[in-house]
PDB file of C-alpha atoms in Angstrom:
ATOM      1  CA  UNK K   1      -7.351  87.177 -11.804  1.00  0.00           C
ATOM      2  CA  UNK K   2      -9.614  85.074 -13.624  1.00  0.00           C
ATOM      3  CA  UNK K   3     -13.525  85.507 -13.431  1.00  0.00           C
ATOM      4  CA  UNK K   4     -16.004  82.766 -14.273  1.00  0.00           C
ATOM      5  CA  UNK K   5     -20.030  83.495 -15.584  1.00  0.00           C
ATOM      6  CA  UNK K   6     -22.174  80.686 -16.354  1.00  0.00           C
ATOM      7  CA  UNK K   7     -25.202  81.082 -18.129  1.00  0.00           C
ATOM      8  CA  UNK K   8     -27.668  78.428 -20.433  1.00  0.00           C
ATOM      9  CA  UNK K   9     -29.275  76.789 -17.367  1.00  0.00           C
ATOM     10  CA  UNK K  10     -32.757  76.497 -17.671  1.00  0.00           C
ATOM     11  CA  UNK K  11     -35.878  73.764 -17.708  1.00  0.00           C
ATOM     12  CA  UNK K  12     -35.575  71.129 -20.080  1.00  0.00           C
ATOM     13  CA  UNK K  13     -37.898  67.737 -20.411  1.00  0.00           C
ATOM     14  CA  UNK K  14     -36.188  63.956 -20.592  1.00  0.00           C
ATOM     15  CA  UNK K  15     -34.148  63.515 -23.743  1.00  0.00           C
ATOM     16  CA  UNK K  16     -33.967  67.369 -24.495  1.00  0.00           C
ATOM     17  CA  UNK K  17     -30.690  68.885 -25.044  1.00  0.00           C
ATOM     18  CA  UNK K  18     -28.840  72.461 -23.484  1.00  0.00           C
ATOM     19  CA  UNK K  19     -25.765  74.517 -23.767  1.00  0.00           C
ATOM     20  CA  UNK K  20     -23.885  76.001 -20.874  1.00  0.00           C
ATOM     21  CA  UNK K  21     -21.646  78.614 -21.813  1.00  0.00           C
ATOM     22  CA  UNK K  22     -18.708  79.575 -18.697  1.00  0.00           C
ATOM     23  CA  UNK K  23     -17.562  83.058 -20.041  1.00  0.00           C
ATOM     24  CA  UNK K  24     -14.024  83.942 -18.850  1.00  0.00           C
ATOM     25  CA  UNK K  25     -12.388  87.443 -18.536  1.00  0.00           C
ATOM     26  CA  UNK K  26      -9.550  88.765 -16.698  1.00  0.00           C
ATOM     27  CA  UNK K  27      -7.136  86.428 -18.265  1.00  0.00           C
ATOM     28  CA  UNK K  28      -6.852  83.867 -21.541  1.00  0.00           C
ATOM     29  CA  UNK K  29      -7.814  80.467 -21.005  1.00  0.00           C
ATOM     30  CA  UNK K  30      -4.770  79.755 -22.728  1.00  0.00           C
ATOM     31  CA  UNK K  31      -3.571  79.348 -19.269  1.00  0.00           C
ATOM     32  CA  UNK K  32      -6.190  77.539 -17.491  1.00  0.00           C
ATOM     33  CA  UNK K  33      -7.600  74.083 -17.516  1.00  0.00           C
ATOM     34  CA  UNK K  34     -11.694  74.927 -17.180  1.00  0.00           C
ATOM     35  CA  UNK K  35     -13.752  71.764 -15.326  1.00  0.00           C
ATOM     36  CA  UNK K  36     -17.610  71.757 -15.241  1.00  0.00           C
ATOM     37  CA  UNK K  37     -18.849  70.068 -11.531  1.00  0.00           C
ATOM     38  CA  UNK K  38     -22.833  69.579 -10.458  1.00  0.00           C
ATOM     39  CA  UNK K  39     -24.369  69.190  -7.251  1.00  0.00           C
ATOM     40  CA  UNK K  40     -27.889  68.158  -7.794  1.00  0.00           C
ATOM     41  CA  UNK K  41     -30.308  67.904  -4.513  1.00  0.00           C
ATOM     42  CA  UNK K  42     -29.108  65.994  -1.845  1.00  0.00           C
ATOM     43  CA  UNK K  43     -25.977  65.484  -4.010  1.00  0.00           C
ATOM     44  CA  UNK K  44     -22.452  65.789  -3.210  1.00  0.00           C
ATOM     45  CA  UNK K  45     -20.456  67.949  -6.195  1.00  0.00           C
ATOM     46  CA  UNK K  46     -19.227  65.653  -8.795  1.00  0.00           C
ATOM     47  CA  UNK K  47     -17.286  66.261 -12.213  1.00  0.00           C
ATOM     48  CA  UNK K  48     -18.855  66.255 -14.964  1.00  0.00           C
ATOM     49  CA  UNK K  49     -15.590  67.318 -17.718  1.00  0.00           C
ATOM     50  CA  UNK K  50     -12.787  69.099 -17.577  1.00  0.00           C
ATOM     51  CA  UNK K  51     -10.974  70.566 -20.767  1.00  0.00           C
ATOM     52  CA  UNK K  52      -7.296  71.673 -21.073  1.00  0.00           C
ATOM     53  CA  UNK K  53      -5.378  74.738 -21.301  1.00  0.00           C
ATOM     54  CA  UNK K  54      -4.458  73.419 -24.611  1.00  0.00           C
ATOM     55  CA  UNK K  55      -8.509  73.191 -25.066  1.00  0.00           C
ATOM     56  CA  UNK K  56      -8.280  69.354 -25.179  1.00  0.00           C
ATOM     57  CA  UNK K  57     -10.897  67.794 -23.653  1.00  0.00           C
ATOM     58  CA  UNK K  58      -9.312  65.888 -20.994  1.00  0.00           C
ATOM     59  CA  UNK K  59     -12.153  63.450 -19.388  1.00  0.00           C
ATOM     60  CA  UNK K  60     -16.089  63.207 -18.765  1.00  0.00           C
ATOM     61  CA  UNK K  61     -17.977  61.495 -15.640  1.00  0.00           C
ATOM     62  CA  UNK K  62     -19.258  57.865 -16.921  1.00  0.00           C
ATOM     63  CA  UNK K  63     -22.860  58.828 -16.899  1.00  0.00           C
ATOM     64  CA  UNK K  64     -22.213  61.285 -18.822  1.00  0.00           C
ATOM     65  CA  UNK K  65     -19.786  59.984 -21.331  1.00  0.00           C
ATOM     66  CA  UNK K  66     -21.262  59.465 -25.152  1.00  0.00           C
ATOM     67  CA  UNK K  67     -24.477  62.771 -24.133  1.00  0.00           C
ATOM     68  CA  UNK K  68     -22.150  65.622 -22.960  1.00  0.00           C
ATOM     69  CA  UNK K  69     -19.227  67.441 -24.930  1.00  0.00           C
ATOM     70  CA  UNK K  70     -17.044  69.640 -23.730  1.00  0.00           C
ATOM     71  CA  UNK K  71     -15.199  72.726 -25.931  1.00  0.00           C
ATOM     72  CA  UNK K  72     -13.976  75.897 -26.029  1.00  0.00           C
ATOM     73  CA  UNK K  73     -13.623  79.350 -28.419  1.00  0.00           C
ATOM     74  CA  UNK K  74     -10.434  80.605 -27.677  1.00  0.00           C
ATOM     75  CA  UNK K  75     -11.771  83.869 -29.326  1.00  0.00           C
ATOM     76  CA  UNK K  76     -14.115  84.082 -27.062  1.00  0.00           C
ATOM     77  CA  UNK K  77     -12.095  83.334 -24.182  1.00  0.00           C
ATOM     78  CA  UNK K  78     -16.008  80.775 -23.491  1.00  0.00           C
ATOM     79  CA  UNK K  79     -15.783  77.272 -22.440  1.00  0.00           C
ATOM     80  CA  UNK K  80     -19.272  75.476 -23.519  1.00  0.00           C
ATOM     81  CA  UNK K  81     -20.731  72.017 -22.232  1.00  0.00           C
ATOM     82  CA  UNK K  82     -23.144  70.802 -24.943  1.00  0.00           C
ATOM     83  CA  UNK K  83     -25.795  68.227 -23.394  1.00  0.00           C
ATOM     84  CA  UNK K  84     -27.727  65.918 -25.390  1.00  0.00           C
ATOM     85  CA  UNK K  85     -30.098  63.117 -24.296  1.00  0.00           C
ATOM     86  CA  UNK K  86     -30.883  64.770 -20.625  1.00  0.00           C
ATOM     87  CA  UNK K  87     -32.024  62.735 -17.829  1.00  0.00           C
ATOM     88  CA  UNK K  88     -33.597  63.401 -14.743  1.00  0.00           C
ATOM     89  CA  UNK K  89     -30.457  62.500 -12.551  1.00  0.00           C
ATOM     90  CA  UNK K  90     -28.584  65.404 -14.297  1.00  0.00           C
ATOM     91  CA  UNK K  91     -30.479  67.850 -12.081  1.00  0.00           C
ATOM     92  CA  UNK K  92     -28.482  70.369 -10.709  1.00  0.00           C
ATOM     93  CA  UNK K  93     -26.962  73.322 -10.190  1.00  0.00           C
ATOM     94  CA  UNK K  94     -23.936  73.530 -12.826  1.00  0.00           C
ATOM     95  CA  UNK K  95     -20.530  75.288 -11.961  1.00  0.00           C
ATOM     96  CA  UNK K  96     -17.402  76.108 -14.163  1.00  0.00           C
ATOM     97  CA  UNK K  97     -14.199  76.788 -12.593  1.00  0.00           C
ATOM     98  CA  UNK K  98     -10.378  76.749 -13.545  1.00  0.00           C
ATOM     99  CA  UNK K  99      -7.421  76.294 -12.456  1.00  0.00           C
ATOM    100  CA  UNK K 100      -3.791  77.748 -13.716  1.00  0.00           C
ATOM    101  CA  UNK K 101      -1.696  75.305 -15.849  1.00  0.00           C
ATOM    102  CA  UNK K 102       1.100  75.809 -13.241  1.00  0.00           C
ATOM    103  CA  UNK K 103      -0.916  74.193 -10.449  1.00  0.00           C
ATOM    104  CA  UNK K 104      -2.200  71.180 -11.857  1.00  0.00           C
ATOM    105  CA  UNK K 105      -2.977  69.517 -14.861  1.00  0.00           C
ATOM    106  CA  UNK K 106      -6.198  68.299 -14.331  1.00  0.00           C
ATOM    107  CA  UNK K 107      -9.645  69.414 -12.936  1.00  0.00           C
ATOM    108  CA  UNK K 108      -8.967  67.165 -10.180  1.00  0.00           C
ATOM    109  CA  UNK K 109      -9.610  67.353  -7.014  1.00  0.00           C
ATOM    110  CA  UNK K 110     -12.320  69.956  -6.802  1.00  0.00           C
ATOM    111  CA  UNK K 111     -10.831  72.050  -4.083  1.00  0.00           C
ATOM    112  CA  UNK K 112      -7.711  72.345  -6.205  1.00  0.00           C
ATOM    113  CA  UNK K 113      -9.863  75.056  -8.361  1.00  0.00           C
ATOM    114  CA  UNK K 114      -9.072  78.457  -7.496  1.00  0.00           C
ATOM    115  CA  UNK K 115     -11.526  80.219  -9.421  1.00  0.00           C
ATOM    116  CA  UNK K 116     -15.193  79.116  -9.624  1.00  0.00           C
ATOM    117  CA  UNK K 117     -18.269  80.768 -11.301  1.00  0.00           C
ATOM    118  CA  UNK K 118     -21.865  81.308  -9.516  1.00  0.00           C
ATOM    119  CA  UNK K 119     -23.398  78.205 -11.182  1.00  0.00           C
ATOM    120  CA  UNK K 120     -26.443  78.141 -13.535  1.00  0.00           C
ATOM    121  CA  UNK K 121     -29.616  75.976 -13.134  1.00  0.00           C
ATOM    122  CA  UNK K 122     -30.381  72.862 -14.825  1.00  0.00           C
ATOM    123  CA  UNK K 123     -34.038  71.213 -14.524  1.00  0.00           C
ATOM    124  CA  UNK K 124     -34.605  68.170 -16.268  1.00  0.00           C
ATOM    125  CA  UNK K 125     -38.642  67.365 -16.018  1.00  0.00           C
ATOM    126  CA  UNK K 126     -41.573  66.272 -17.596  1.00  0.00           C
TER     127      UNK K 126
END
């Protein structure tokens, strides 16, 4: 069973930049393909990236394409979500989840993730 902790949420003014980590345990990510979604306020949850069991990055959300990069560290089974050039609209709160290789390839659609994290905070504010 694969568990999900997010952590590097936190305040951060216009243009500033932050990491989100998604720590996995309980099995290697080898297996799973890891997707980052947001739901700011008043927001539906979008995706925002989605890398592959093969640790590909597989696609980002326009607006966020060319300021966010997706990775991972295999040896330490951690999926990360750089974020450079922060705007307002990328208030939220931030959730990793995954979703076995055998199910689907893709981080699509969200309610095809079986395993989902408890989200982190993200406040971008002057």
């Amino acid at each position: 069973q694969l568990q999900l902790v997010e952590s590097g949420g936190g305040k951060v003014q216009p243009g500033g930049s932050l990491r989100l980590s998604c720590a996995a345990s309980g099995s290697s990510l080898d297996y799973y393909n890891i997707g980052w979604f947001r739901q700011g306020p008043g927001k539906e949850r979008e995706g925002v990236s989605c890398i592959g069991s093969s640790g590909s990055p597989l696609n980002y959300a326009d607006s966020v394409k060319g300021r966010f990069t997706i990775s991972r560290d295999i040896a330490m089974n951690t999926v990360f979500l750089e974020m450079n050039s922060l705007k307002p609209e990328d208030t939220g709160v931030y959730y990793c989840a995954g979703v076995h290789l055998t199910v689907s390839t893709t981080c699509t659609p969200p309610d095809g993730m079986g395993y989902w994290g408890q989200g982190t905070l993200v406040t971008v504010s002057s």
